[in-house]
XYZ file of N, CA and C in Angstrom:
330
model
N -79.005 1.105 -14.392
C -79.213 0.028 -13.425
C -79.701 -0.812 -12.146
N -80.642 -1.278 -11.776
C -80.768 -1.242 -11.100
C -80.378 -2.887 -10.105
N -79.300 -1.871 -8.919
C -79.341 -3.534 -8.471
C -79.737 -4.439 -8.250
N -79.418 -5.310 -8.092
C -80.395 -7.158 -8.200
C -80.065 -7.141 -6.471
N -81.298 -7.608 -5.672
C -80.644 -7.564 -3.966
C -80.521 -8.661 -3.015
N -79.657 -8.702 -2.385
C -79.253 -9.612 -1.534
C -79.852 -10.252 -0.409
N -80.362 -11.003 -0.092
C -81.581 -12.245 0.903
C -80.394 -12.737 2.059
N -80.080 -12.367 2.976
C -79.736 -12.960 4.317
C -81.075 -14.102 4.967
N -80.923 -15.298 5.366
C -81.888 -16.408 5.357
C -81.381 -17.153 6.610
N -81.656 -16.695 7.375
C -81.441 -16.956 9.220
C -82.097 -18.177 9.405
N -82.384 -19.645 9.561
C -83.148 -20.341 9.156
C -82.477 -22.016 10.604
N -83.139 -22.513 11.183
C -83.151 -23.332 11.954
C -83.171 -25.202 11.533
N -82.270 -25.554 11.427
C -82.692 -27.180 10.675
C -81.228 -27.680 11.534
N -82.067 -29.439 12.151
C -81.798 -30.396 12.831
C -80.900 -29.581 14.023
N -81.153 -28.696 14.756
C -80.309 -28.707 15.979
C -78.914 -27.816 15.436
N -79.423 -27.314 14.297
C -78.004 -25.972 13.987
C -78.717 -24.865 13.336
N -78.096 -23.343 13.402
C -78.382 -22.513 12.722
C -77.586 -21.766 11.426
N -78.362 -22.189 9.841
C -77.816 -22.070 8.760
C -78.001 -20.004 8.492
N -76.700 -19.562 8.099
C -77.091 -18.169 8.061
C -76.784 -18.597 6.079
N -77.360 -18.205 5.330
C -77.033 -18.584 3.619
C -78.012 -17.218 3.177
N -77.056 -17.359 2.138
C -76.829 -15.632 1.190
C -77.377 -15.925 0.212
N -78.550 -15.009 -0.812
C -79.482 -15.644 -1.788
C -79.345 -14.084 -2.555
N -79.788 -14.708 -4.048
C -80.553 -13.570 -4.765
C -81.334 -13.402 -4.914
N -82.768 -14.794 -4.929
C -83.652 -14.673 -5.261
C -84.664 -15.131 -3.830
N -85.916 -15.049 -3.342
C -85.825 -15.792 -2.236
C -87.873 -15.804 -2.872
N -88.708 -16.054 -2.496
C -89.973 -16.095 -2.527
C -90.921 -17.933 -2.133
N -92.296 -16.785 -1.774
C -93.067 -18.586 -0.893
C -92.961 -19.487 -2.525
N -92.928 -20.782 -2.188
C -93.286 -21.707 -2.973
C -94.254 -21.552 -3.073
N -94.773 -22.799 -4.406
C -96.168 -23.188 -4.321
C -96.462 -24.625 -3.359
N -95.195 -25.257 -2.839
C -95.243 -26.359 -1.880
C -95.815 -25.492 -0.472
N -96.609 -25.909 -0.075
C -96.911 -25.451 1.454
C -96.332 -25.269 2.217
N -96.090 -24.308 2.399
C -95.326 -24.305 4.128
C -93.365 -24.121 3.812
N -93.633 -23.529 2.921
C -92.057 -23.621 2.476
C -92.003 -22.353 1.458
N -90.590 -21.874 1.539
C -89.857 -20.960 1.513
C -89.105 -21.629 -0.289
N -88.665 -20.994 -1.105
C -87.461 -21.247 -1.931
C -86.460 -20.525 -1.950
N -85.741 -20.468 -1.886
C -84.389 -19.371 -2.752
C -83.349 -20.243 -3.460
N -82.893 -19.432 -4.434
C -82.300 -19.314 -4.937
C -80.925 -18.610 -5.398
N -79.973 -19.059 -6.488
C -79.238 -18.143 -6.426
C -77.960 -17.855 -5.096
N -78.384 -18.895 -4.735
C -77.068 -18.455 -3.622
C -75.675 -18.008 -3.527
N -75.554 -17.114 -3.013
C -74.299 -16.685 -3.024
C -73.234 -16.731 -2.153
N -71.916 -16.628 -2.293
C -70.740 -17.425 -0.866
C -70.020 -15.727 -1.260
N -69.419 -15.545 -0.259
C -68.677 -14.744 -0.167
C -67.832 -14.366 -0.738
N -66.741 -13.453 -1.232
C -65.315 -13.345 -2.043
C -64.460 -13.550 -1.294
N -63.234 -14.358 -1.268
C -61.999 -14.470 -0.604
C -60.652 -13.913 -1.154
N -59.666 -14.529 -0.505
C -58.844 -14.278 -1.364
C -58.433 -16.099 -1.430
N -57.163 -16.295 -1.953
C -56.901 -17.776 -1.822
C -56.192 -18.175 -1.048
N -55.519 -17.571 -0.016
C -54.892 -17.614 1.248
C -56.308 -18.189 2.418
N -56.845 -17.156 2.170
C -57.939 -17.598 3.577
C -58.855 -18.268 3.608
N -58.801 -19.709 4.436
C -60.162 -19.812 3.637
C -61.187 -20.238 5.026
N -61.938 -19.952 5.563
C -63.435 -20.199 6.335
C -63.590 -21.098 6.317
N -63.424 -21.901 7.275
C -64.001 -23.584 7.457
C -65.729 -24.098 7.200
N -66.685 -22.394 8.107
C -67.915 -22.670 8.172
C -68.539 -22.229 7.306
N -67.299 -21.462 5.796
C -68.301 -21.079 5.483
C -67.827 -22.156 3.587
N -66.860 -22.753 4.431
C -66.736 -24.479 3.412
C -67.523 -25.328 3.527
N -67.990 -25.575 4.104
C -69.046 -26.832 5.196
C -70.473 -26.352 4.262
N -70.350 -25.184 5.031
C -71.888 -24.843 3.724
C -72.039 -24.605 2.324
N -70.876 -24.565 1.758
C -70.913 -24.390 0.158
C -70.742 -26.067 0.193
N -70.393 -26.408 0.874
C -69.645 -28.010 0.182
C -71.159 -28.247 0.187
N -72.045 -28.707 1.360
C -73.470 -29.040 1.465
C -74.091 -28.351 0.806
N -74.390 -27.516 0.244
C -75.284 -26.808 -0.609
C -74.554 -26.875 -2.985
N -73.418 -27.596 -2.934
C -72.885 -27.715 -3.868
C -73.729 -28.536 -4.283
N -73.919 -28.008 -5.680
C -74.596 -28.727 -6.680
C -76.223 -28.794 -7.044
N -76.746 -27.492 -6.012
C -78.540 -27.098 -5.118
C -78.421 -26.087 -6.131
N -79.862 -26.327 -7.279
C -80.462 -24.732 -8.216
C -81.166 -24.171 -6.799
N -81.715 -24.825 -6.424
C -82.849 -24.426 -5.397
C -83.066 -24.933 -4.195
N -83.087 -24.228 -2.853
C -83.901 -25.387 -1.831
C -84.697 -24.500 -1.265
N -85.371 -25.609 -0.570
C -87.106 -25.383 -0.516
C -87.300 -25.594 1.740
N -87.318 -24.441 2.355
C -87.065 -23.913 3.378
C -88.114 -24.363 3.891
N -88.729 -25.057 5.204
C -89.496 -25.146 5.389
C -90.063 -23.251 6.864
N -91.024 -22.752 6.352
C -91.486 -21.485 7.032
C -91.522 -21.285 8.229
N -91.683 -22.958 8.982
C -91.014 -22.503 10.149
C -89.839 -23.032 10.853
N -88.996 -23.028 10.382
C -88.034 -22.813 10.506
C -87.806 -21.134 10.457
N -87.609 -21.160 9.342
C -87.143 -19.144 9.343
C -87.340 -18.830 10.932
N -85.697 -18.341 11.148
C -85.913 -16.704 12.215
C -86.046 -15.591 11.636
N -85.305 -14.992 10.022
C -85.379 -13.827 10.222
C -84.871 -14.102 8.484
N -85.613 -13.203 8.304
C -85.483 -12.248 6.804
C -85.010 -11.125 6.092
N -83.490 -10.619 5.622
C -83.068 -9.368 5.551
C -82.698 -9.332 4.315
N -83.196 -7.882 3.430
C -82.750 -7.834 2.337
C -81.518 -6.859 3.367
N -79.841 -6.914 2.155
C -78.599 -6.482 2.874
C -77.887 -6.059 1.290
N -76.920 -5.162 1.583
C -76.782 -4.545 0.251
C -75.691 -5.148 0.146
N -74.971 -6.328 0.838
C -73.813 -6.638 -0.010
C -73.539 -7.806 0.744
N -73.646 -9.310 0.720
C -73.232 -10.331 1.059
C -71.676 -10.140 2.102
N -71.971 -11.163 3.162
C -71.205 -11.362 3.886
C -71.084 -12.514 4.298
N -70.084 -13.852 5.090
C -69.799 -14.644 5.169
C -71.221 -15.852 5.640
N -71.446 -16.199 4.662
C -72.607 -17.354 5.611
C -71.958 -18.749 6.466
N -72.996 -19.163 7.107
C -72.082 -20.005 8.234
C -73.149 -21.193 8.662
N -73.324 -22.109 9.226
C -73.272 -22.694 9.977
C -73.302 -23.289 11.489
N -74.100 -22.636 12.555
C -73.290 -22.951 13.584
C -74.595 -23.432 14.754
N -73.739 -23.987 15.818
C -74.449 -25.016 16.579
C -75.438 -24.436 17.735
N -76.663 -24.525 17.252
C -78.102 -24.216 18.467
C -77.673 -24.472 20.011
N -77.266 -23.151 20.556
C -76.349 -23.808 21.999
C -77.711 -23.522 23.341
N -78.853 -23.734 22.723
C -79.879 -23.081 24.326
C -80.094 -21.065 23.588
N -80.122 -21.091 22.834
C -80.517 -19.747 22.346
C -82.042 -18.986 22.233
N -82.609 -18.846 21.699
C -83.811 -17.874 21.815
C -84.317 -18.714 20.368
N -83.607 -19.200 19.888
C -83.800 -19.746 18.498
C -84.445 -21.536 18.252
N -85.874 -22.056 18.796
C -86.145 -22.861 18.386
C -87.272 -23.359 16.910
N -86.913 -24.685 16.755
C -88.040 -24.743 15.385
C -89.720 -24.658 16.236
N -90.262 -23.909 15.522
C -92.065 -24.068 16.002
C -92.064 -25.521 16.386
N -93.382 -25.722 17.833
C -93.304 -26.692 18.409
C -94.475 -27.861 17.973
N -95.310 -26.878 16.899
C -96.693 -27.640 16.272
C -96.617 -28.559 14.494
N -97.225 -28.874 14.344
C -96.967 -29.337 12.943
C -97.646 -28.983 12.373
N -97.686 -28.244 10.790
C -98.464 -27.387 10.116
C -99.134 -27.980 10.269
N -99.830 -28.826 10.139
C -101.196 -29.501 9.633
C -101.683 -30.738 10.024
N -103.073 -31.518 9.914
C -102.782 -32.296 11.253
C -103.313 -33.438 10.235
N -102.900 -34.508 10.948
C -102.384 -36.368 9.549
C -104.029 -36.949 9.379
N -104.069 -36.927 8.629
C -105.743 -37.584 9.001
C -105.233 -38.758 9.673
N -106.984 -39.160 10.529
C -106.700 -40.166 10.807
C -106.882 -40.144 12.501
N -106.215 -39.199 12.459
C -105.904 -38.284 13.757
C -106.933 -37.856 14.982
N -107.660 -38.189 15.779
C -108.925 -37.528 15.856
C -108.218 -37.320 17.670
N -107.703 -35.890 18.094
C -107.182 -35.004 19.006
C -108.519 -34.732 19.868
């Protein structure tokens, strides 16, 4: 039986860099978004708790599907096994939001 792929998705959101793992990822029917489903959180012992992963897990608690703007995605990798998801501050690095809107609002002539 073939192994189900796991994807690592890194994206920028509100001044932070998110690194999440998911089993399903595809282009959304909603223009300009990707959909991620079946988020995977790393297996860990009862004794060790990673605060960054706990923060991520609580943020996505109860979420079945997440829509990520395509211009926020920095990278998508297919990996052999899940790692530890995390949220980190974007501190003047080389990741920034796309500078232009994906579409031009109606009534704006420039």
